XYZ file of C-alpha atoms in Angstrom:
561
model
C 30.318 39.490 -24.132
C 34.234 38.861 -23.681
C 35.440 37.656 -20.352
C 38.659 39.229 -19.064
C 41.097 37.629 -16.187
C 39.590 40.564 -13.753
C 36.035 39.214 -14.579
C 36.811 35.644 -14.165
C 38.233 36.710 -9.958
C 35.295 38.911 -10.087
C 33.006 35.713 -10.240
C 35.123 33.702 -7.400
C 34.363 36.849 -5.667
C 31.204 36.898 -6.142
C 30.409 33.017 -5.804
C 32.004 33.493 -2.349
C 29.891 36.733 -1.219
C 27.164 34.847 -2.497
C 27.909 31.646 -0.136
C 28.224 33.667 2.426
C 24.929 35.932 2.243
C 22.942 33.189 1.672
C 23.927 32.291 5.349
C 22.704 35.613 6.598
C 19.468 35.132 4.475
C 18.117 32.662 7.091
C 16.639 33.843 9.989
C 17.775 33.515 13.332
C 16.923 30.865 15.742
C 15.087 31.716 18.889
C 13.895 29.013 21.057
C 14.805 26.178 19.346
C 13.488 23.079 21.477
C 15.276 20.287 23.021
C 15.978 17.080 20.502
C 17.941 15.159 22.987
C 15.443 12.639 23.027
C 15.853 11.577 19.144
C 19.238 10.862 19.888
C 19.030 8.165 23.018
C 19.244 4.310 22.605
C 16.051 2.648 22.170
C 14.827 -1.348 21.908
C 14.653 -2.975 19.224
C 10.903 -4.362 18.049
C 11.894 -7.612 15.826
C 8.600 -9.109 15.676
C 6.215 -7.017 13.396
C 3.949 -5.043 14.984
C 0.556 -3.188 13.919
C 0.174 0.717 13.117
C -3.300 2.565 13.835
C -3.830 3.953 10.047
C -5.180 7.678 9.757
C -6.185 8.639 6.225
C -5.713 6.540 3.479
C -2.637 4.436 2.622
C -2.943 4.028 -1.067
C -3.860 0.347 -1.659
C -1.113 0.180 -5.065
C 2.094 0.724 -2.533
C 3.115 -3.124 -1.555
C 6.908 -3.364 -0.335
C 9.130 -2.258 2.696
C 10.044 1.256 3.239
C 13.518 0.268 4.842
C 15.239 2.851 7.052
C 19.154 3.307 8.688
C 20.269 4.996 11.642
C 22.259 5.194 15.132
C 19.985 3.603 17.409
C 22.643 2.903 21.034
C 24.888 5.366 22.226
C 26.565 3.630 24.958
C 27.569 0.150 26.243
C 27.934 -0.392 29.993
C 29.620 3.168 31.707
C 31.006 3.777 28.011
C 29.713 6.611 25.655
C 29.916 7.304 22.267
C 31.041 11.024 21.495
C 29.467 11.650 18.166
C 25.856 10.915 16.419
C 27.317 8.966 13.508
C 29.172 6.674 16.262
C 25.796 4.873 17.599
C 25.058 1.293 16.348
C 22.853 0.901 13.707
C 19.480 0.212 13.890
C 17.598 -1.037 10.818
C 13.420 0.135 10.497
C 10.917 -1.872 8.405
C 7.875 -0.551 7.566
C 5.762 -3.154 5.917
C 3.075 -1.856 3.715
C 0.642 -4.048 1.779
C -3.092 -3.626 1.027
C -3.300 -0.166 2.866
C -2.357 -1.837 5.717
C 1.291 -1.171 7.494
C 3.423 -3.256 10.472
C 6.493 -2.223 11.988
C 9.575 -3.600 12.900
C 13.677 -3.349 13.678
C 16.620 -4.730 14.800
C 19.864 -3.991 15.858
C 22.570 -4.736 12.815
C 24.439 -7.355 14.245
C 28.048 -5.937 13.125
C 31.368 -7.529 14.721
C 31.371 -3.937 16.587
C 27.768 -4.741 18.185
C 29.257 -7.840 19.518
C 31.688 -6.740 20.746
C 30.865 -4.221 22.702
C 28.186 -5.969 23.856
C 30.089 -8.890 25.052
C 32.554 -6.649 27.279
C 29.740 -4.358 27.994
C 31.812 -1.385 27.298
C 33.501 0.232 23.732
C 35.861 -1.718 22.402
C 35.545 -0.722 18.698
C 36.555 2.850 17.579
C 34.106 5.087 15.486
C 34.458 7.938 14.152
C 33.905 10.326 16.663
C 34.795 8.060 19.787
C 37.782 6.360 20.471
C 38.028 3.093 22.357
C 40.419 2.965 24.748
C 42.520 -0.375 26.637
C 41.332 -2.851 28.185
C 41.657 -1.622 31.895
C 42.731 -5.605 32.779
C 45.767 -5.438 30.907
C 48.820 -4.169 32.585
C 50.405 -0.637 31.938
C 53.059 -1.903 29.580
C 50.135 -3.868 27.259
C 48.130 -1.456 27.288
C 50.783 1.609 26.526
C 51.628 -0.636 23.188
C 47.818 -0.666 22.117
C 48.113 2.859 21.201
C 50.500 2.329 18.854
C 48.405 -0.548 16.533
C 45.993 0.925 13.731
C 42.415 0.111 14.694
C 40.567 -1.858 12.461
C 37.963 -0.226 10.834
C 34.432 -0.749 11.880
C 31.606 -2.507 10.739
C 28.749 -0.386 12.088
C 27.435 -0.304 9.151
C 24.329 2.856 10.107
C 24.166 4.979 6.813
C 21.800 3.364 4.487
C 20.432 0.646 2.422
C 22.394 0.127 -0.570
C 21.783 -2.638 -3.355
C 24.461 -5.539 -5.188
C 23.128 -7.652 -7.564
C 19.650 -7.822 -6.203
C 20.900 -8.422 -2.705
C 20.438 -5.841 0.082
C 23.354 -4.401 1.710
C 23.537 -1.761 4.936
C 26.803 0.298 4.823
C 29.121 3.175 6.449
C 31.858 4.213 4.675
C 34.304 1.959 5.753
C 35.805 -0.886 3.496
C 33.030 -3.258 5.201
C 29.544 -3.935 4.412
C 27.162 -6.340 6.503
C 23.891 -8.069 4.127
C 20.762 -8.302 5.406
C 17.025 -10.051 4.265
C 15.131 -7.179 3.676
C 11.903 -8.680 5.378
C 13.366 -10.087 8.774
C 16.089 -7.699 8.557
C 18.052 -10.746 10.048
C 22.003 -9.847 10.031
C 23.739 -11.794 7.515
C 28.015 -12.001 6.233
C 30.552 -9.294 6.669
C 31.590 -8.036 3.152
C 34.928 -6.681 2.555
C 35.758 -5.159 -0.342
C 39.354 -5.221 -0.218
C 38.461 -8.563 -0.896
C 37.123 -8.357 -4.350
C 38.924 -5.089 -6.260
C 41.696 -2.911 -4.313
C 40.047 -0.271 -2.255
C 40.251 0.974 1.395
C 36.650 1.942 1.741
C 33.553 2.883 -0.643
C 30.345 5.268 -0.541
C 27.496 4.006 1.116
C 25.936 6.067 -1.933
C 26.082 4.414 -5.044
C 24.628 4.606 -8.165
C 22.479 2.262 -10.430
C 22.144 2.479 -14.447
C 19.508 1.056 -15.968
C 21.156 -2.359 -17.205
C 21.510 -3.223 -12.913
C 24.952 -2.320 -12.854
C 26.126 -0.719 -9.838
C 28.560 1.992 -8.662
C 30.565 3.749 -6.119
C 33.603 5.420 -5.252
C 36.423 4.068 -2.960
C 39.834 4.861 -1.731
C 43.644 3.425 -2.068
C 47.113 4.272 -0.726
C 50.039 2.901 -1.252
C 53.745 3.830 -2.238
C 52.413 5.031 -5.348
C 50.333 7.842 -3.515
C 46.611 7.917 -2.771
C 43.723 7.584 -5.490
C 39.922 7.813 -5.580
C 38.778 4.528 -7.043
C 35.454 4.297 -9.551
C 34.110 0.662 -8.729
C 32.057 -1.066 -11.049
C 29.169 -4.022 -9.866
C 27.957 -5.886 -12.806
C 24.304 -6.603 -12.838
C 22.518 -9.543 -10.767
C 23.053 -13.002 -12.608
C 20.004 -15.332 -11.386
C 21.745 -18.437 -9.870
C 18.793 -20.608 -8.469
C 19.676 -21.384 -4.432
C 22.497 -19.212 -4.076
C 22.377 -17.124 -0.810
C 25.237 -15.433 -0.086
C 27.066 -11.789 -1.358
C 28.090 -11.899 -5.217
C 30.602 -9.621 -6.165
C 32.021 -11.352 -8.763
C 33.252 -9.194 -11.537
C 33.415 -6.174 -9.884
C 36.410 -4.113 -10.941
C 38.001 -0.676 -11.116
C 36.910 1.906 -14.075
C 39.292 4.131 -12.910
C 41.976 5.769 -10.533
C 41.765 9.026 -10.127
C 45.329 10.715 -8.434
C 44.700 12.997 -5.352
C 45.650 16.523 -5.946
C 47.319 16.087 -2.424
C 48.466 12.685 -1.252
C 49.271 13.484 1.774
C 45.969 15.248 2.002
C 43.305 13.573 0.219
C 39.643 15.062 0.253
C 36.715 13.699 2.306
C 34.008 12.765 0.263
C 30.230 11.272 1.051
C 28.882 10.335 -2.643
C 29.592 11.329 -5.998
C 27.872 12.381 -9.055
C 26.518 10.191 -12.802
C 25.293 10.820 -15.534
C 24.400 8.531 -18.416
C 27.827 8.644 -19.801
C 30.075 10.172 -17.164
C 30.389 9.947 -13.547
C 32.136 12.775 -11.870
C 34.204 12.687 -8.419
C 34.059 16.221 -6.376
C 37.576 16.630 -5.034
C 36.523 19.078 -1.777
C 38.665 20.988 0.284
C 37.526 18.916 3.067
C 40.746 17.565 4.351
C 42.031 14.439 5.603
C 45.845 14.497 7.097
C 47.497 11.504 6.658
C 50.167 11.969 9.069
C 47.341 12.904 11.680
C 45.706 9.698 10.825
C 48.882 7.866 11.177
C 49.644 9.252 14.855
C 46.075 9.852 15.892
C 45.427 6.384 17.965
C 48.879 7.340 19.367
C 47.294 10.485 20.947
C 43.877 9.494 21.646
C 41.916 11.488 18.893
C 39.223 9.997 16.542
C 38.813 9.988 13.286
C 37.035 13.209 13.010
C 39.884 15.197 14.246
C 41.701 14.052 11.365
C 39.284 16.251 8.920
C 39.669 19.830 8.121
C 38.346 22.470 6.263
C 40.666 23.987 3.910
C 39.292 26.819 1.994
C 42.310 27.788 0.358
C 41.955 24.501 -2.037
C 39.939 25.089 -4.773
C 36.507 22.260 -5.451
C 37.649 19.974 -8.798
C 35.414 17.917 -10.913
C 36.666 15.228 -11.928
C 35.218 13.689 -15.046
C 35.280 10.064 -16.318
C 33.543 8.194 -18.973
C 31.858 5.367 -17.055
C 31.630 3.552 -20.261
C 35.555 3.604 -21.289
C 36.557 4.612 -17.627
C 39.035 7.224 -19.472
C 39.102 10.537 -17.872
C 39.171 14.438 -19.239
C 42.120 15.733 -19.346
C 40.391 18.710 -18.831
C 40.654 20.189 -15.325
C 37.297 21.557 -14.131
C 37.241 23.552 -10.932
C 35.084 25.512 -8.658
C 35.556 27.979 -5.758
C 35.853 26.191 -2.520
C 32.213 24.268 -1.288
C 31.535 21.365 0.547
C 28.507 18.726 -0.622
C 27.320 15.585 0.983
C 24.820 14.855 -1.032
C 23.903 15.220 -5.076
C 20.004 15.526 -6.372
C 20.650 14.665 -10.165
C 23.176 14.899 -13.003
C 22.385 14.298 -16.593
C 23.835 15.362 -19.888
C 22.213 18.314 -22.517
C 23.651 19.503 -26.029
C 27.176 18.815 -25.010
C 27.027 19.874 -21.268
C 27.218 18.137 -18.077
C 24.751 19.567 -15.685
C 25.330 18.977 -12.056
C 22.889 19.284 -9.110
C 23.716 19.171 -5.505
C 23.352 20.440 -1.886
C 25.984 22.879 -1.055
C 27.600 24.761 1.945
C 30.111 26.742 2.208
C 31.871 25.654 5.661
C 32.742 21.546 5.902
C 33.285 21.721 9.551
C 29.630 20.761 9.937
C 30.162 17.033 9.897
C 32.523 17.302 12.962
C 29.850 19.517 14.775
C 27.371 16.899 15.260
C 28.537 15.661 18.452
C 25.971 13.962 20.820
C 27.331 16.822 23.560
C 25.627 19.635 21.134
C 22.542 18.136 20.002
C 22.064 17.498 23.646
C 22.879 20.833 24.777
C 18.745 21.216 25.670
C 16.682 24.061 24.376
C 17.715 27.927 25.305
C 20.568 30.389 24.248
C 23.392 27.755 23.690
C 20.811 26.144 21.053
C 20.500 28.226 18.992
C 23.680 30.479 19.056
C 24.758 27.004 18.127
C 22.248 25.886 15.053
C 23.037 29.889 14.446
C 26.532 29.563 13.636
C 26.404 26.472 11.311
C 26.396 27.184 7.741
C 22.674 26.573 5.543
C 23.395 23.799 3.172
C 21.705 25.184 -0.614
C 20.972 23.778 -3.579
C 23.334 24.432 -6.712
C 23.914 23.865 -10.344
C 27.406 23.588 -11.854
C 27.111 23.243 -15.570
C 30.476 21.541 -17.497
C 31.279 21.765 -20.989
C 32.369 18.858 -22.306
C 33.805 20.093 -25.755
C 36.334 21.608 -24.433
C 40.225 21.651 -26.574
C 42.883 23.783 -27.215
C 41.136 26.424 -29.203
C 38.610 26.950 -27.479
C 38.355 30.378 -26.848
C 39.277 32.286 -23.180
C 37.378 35.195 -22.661
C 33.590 34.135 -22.870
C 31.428 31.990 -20.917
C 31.037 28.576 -22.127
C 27.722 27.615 -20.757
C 24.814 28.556 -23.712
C 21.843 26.339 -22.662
C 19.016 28.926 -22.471
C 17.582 27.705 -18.889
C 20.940 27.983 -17.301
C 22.916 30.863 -15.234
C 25.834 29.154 -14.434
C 28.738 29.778 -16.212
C 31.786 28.169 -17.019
C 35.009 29.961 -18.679
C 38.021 28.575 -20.064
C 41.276 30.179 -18.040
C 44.390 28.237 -19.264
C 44.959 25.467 -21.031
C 42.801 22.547 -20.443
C 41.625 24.291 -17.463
C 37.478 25.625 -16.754
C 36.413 27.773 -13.749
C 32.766 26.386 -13.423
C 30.158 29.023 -10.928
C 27.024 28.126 -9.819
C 23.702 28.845 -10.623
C 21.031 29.083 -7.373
C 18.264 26.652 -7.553
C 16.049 28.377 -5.441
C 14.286 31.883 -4.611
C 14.385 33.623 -1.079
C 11.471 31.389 0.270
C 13.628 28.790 1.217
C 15.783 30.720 3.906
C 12.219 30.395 5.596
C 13.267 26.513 6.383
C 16.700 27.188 6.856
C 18.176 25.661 3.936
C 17.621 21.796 2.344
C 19.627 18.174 2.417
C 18.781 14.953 1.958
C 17.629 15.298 -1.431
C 15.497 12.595 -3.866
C 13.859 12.313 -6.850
C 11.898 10.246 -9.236
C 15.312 7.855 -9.404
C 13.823 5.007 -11.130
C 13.026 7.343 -14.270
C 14.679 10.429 -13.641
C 17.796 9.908 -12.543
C 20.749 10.452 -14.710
C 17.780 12.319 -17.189
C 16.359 15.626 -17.049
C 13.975 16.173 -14.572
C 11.906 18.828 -12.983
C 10.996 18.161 -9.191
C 13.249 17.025 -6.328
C 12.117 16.394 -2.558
C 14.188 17.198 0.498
C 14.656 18.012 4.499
C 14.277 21.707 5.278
C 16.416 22.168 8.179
C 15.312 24.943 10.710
C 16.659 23.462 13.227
C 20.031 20.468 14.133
C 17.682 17.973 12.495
C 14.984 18.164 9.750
C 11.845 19.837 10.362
C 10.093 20.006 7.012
C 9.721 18.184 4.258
C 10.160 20.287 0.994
C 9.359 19.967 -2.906
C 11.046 21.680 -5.396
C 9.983 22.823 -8.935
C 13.489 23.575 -10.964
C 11.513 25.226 -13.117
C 9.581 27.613 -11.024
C 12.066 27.567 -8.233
C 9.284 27.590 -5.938
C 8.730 25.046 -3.348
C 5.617 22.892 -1.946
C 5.706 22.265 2.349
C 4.858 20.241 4.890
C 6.097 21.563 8.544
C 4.466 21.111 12.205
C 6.108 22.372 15.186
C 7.403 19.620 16.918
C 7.521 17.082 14.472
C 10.788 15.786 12.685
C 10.784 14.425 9.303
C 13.494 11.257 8.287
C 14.620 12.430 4.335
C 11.951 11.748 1.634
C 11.708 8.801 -0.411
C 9.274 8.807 -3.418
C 7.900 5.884 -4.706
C 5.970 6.196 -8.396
C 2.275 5.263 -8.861
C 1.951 2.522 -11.158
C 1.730 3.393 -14.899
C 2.328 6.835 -14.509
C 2.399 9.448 -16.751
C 4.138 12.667 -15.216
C 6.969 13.060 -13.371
C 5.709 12.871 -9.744
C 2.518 10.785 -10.255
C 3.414 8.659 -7.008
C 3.772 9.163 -3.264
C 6.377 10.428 -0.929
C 7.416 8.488 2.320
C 9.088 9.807 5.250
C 9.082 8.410 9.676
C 7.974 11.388 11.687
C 9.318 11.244 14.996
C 9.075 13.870 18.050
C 10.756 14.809 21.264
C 7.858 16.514 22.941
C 5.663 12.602 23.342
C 6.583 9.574 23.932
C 6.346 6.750 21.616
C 4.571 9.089 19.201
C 6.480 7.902 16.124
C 3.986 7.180 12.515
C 5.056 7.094 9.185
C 4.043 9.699 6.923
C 2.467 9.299 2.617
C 2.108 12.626 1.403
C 1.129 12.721 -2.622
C 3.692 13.700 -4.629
C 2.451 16.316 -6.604
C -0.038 18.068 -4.498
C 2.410 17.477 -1.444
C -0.731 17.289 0.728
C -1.310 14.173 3.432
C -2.834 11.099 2.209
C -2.659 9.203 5.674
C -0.384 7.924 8.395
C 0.817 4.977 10.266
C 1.323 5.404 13.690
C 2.811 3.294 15.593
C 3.512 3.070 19.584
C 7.726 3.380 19.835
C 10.300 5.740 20.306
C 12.810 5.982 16.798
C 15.790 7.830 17.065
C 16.413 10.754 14.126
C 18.451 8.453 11.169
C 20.284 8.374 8.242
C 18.896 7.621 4.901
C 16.198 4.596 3.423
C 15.012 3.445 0.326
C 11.942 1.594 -0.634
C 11.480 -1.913 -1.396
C 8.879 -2.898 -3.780
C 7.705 -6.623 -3.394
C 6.749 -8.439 -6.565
């Protein structure tokens, strides 16, 4: 059936109502319980140490289950205002033979030191700024304001992988390496050393040749740009040990639709021939940034969600790094995190976690998840958007006479749509991918799948964080083709995001187990780590093991040969 210009507003209008009912979907908070005690420093455990096993660890999983996080929130009478801003601390589960040891260690960043060495902050992050040195005098310490920090090195977002060498990384333009089996710091990796960017993901992507990838920023006279970055796989060079990023290079500079407000972004989308940038309305003023250490606000104050700015796709052949010149957009959403892309009959289908409201990331101070359990919970947790699952669906044949007035998207399984509105121009809306059950766990994030063989191909199941309260409390799976969801949820217990790790020679899909820390604010030292099976989502066994873990970031698992 034809589209006409009043149908095409009639589906912003509709993708917005839709955002914003799916909010009201969830049900209300009452009597959420007090988390402040997953977000408090703890020790660090660097000598392995042994779990109590309940269950049955499968006897086929041999590697490290390596996990990221903040793990100290304050140096001496200093602080840190925001979750992100606590140092990293780096979790090892060891797991060979059905048995499992535990161990971490603080990432031993420049920033670590350094506060640590003047027992107070000296390092800005990106919710706390670090303010003078009281010993200098008035006049010193008046022209410190008016130098541009150096970014940090507190590098507490995940593991992330370079030529065979494990990284840990923020998203800052520095990178620290680490052995994955001491978990001993090693160099400080700048990439503004190798290829011409400001900062990268700590999300990348890996194709199936070893090749890596990731997004970064540049500015200059010549405006700002989002930067595809291209890692070439390992090349075995007996001896060698130290970071390789030796013919690394650009694909591809993409122009910001704004340069003098470029778009936060947290990861990025691939497919096996394109990889797509997601220009957000999440805002970043550059002539805040410029002035902010001038007034004493951090980083975060710098961001800002701008719903009158429309979401673009930005699509580039990560073979030829050429990109469309067709402009696909979206009605405003924010995304952190994608579950899969891959390519079908001449469309680009797109999978991610979505919300309609990006001042979330700002809202994560350690003042609210403290706030302790009662009203002020959860008319907080009540007014923060749900983040959903979505499809977006681009065509990729699009050219001048391609027609207007129809939608574009004819795969049978799909809803979205996608219709052409000007020239060279596509107004993608999403499709749902999930039924009502899942306002039951207040939304999803952190989403995974089958990466090793699914990713970039078409794929069926994907595992995430329900999130019925400020931090996971569930673990969810999700069948795309039945929409309906598999769960694990106990009150009081708080899942770290899912990592599944595939059964040897297997045959389906999720044949393999899923991994996750379990932590809890209600008893101390009560932490284990959890092995559901994949495709029954039911609880093979459990490691406990006698230490407090602060809620973290995101991990990835290790297989030893």
């Amino acid at each position: 059936m034809p589209f006409r210009i009043c149908d095409i507003r009639k589906l912003e209008h509709l993708s917005s109502l839709s955002m914003e009912a799916s909010k009201k979907k969830c049900p209300l908070a009452m009597g959420l319980e007090d988390i402040a005690p997953l977000v408090r420093t703890v020790e660090e455990i660097p000598e392995p140490i042994t779990t109590v096993i309940k269950g049955n660890i499968p006897s086929w999983i041999n590697g490290s289950f390596l996990r990221n996080g903040p793990g100290k929130f304050e140096f001496g009478k200093d602080n840190f205002n925001h979750w992100f801003d606590g140092m990293a601390l780096m979790h090892r589960f060891y797991i060979h033979d059905g048995e499992v040891t535990y161990s971490s260690r603080f990432l031993r960043s420049d920033s670590y030191m350094r506060n640590s060495e003047k027992d107070r902050i000296v390092v800005c992050e990106f919710g706390t700024m670090a303010m003078p040195d009281p010993c200098k005098n008035f006049f010193s310490r008046f022209l410190s304001r008016f130098k541009i920090p150096k970014a940090t090195d507190n590098a507490s977002v995940n593991f992330v992988k370079y030529k065979g060498d494990y990284y840990v990384s923020t998203e800052t333009n520095y990178m620290r390496r680490v052995d994955p089996q001491s978990l001993e710091t090693k160099e400080k990796v700048d990439w503004s050393e190798y290829i011409a960017v400001n900062s990268a993901t700590a999300h990348p992507h890996y194709d199936r040749e070893g090749a890596s990838y990731n997004m970064g920023n540049s500015y200059g006279k010549g405006g700002f740009f989002y930067n595809i970055i291209r890692v070439p796989p390992p090349e075995k060079v007996a001896g060698e040990d130290k970071a390789d990023f030796s013919g690394a290079q650009v694909l591809c500079s993409i122009p910001a639709s704004d340069s003098r407000k470029p778009s936060y972004y947290h990861s990025f989308a691939m497919s096996e021939n394109y990889v797509v940038f997601i220009e957000q309305p999440i805002k970043l003023d550059l002539l805040k940034f410029m002035l902010f250490r001038i007034q004493g606000k951090s980083f975060d104050k710098v961001m800002t969600w701008e719903p009158q700015y429309d979401t673009i796709f930005h699509v580039v052949h990560r073979h030829t790094g050429e990109q469309s010149k067709v402009k696909y957009s979206a009605p405003p959403m924010f995304t952190l995190h994608q579950i899969n892309a891959y390519e079908d009959k001449g469309f680009l289908v797109m999978d991610m976690c979505c919300g309609d409201d990006g001042d979330v990331i700002g809202d994560f101070t350690l003042e609210n998840l403290r706030r302790g359990p009662g009203e002020e919970m959860d008319k907080f947790y009540n007014s923060m958007c749900r983040n959903l699952p979505r499809r977006y669906v681009l065509p990729l044949t699009v050219t001048d006479d391609t027609p207007s007035d129809q939608n574009l998207v004819t795969l049978p399984f799909c809803q979205a749509t996608a219709v052409k509105t000007g020239c060279g121009k596509v107004l993608c809306t999403h499709e749902e991918l999930y039924d009502e059950e899942l306002f039951q766990y207040g939304g999803l994030e952190f989403p995974q799948i089958n990466y090793a063989h699914y990713n970039a191909r078409p794929y069926r199941y994907y595992y995430a964080c329900g999130f019925g309260h400020l931090f996971s409390d569930s673990l969810l799976k999700m069948d795309l083709e039945t929409k309906k969801l598999k769960a694990w949820r106990h009150p009081g217990l708080f899942p770290s995001e899912p990592v599944f790790v595939p059964a040897p020679n297997a045959t389906e899909e999720d044949d393999g187990v899923v991994m996750s820390i379990i932590i809890t604010p209600r008893t101390e030292k009560s932490t284990f780590l959890l092995v559901l099976d994949a495709k029954t989502f039911t609880e093979l066994g459990r490691a406990e093991v006698p230490v407090n873990i602060p809620f973290g970031t995101h991990g990835v698992f290790n297989e030893m040969q």
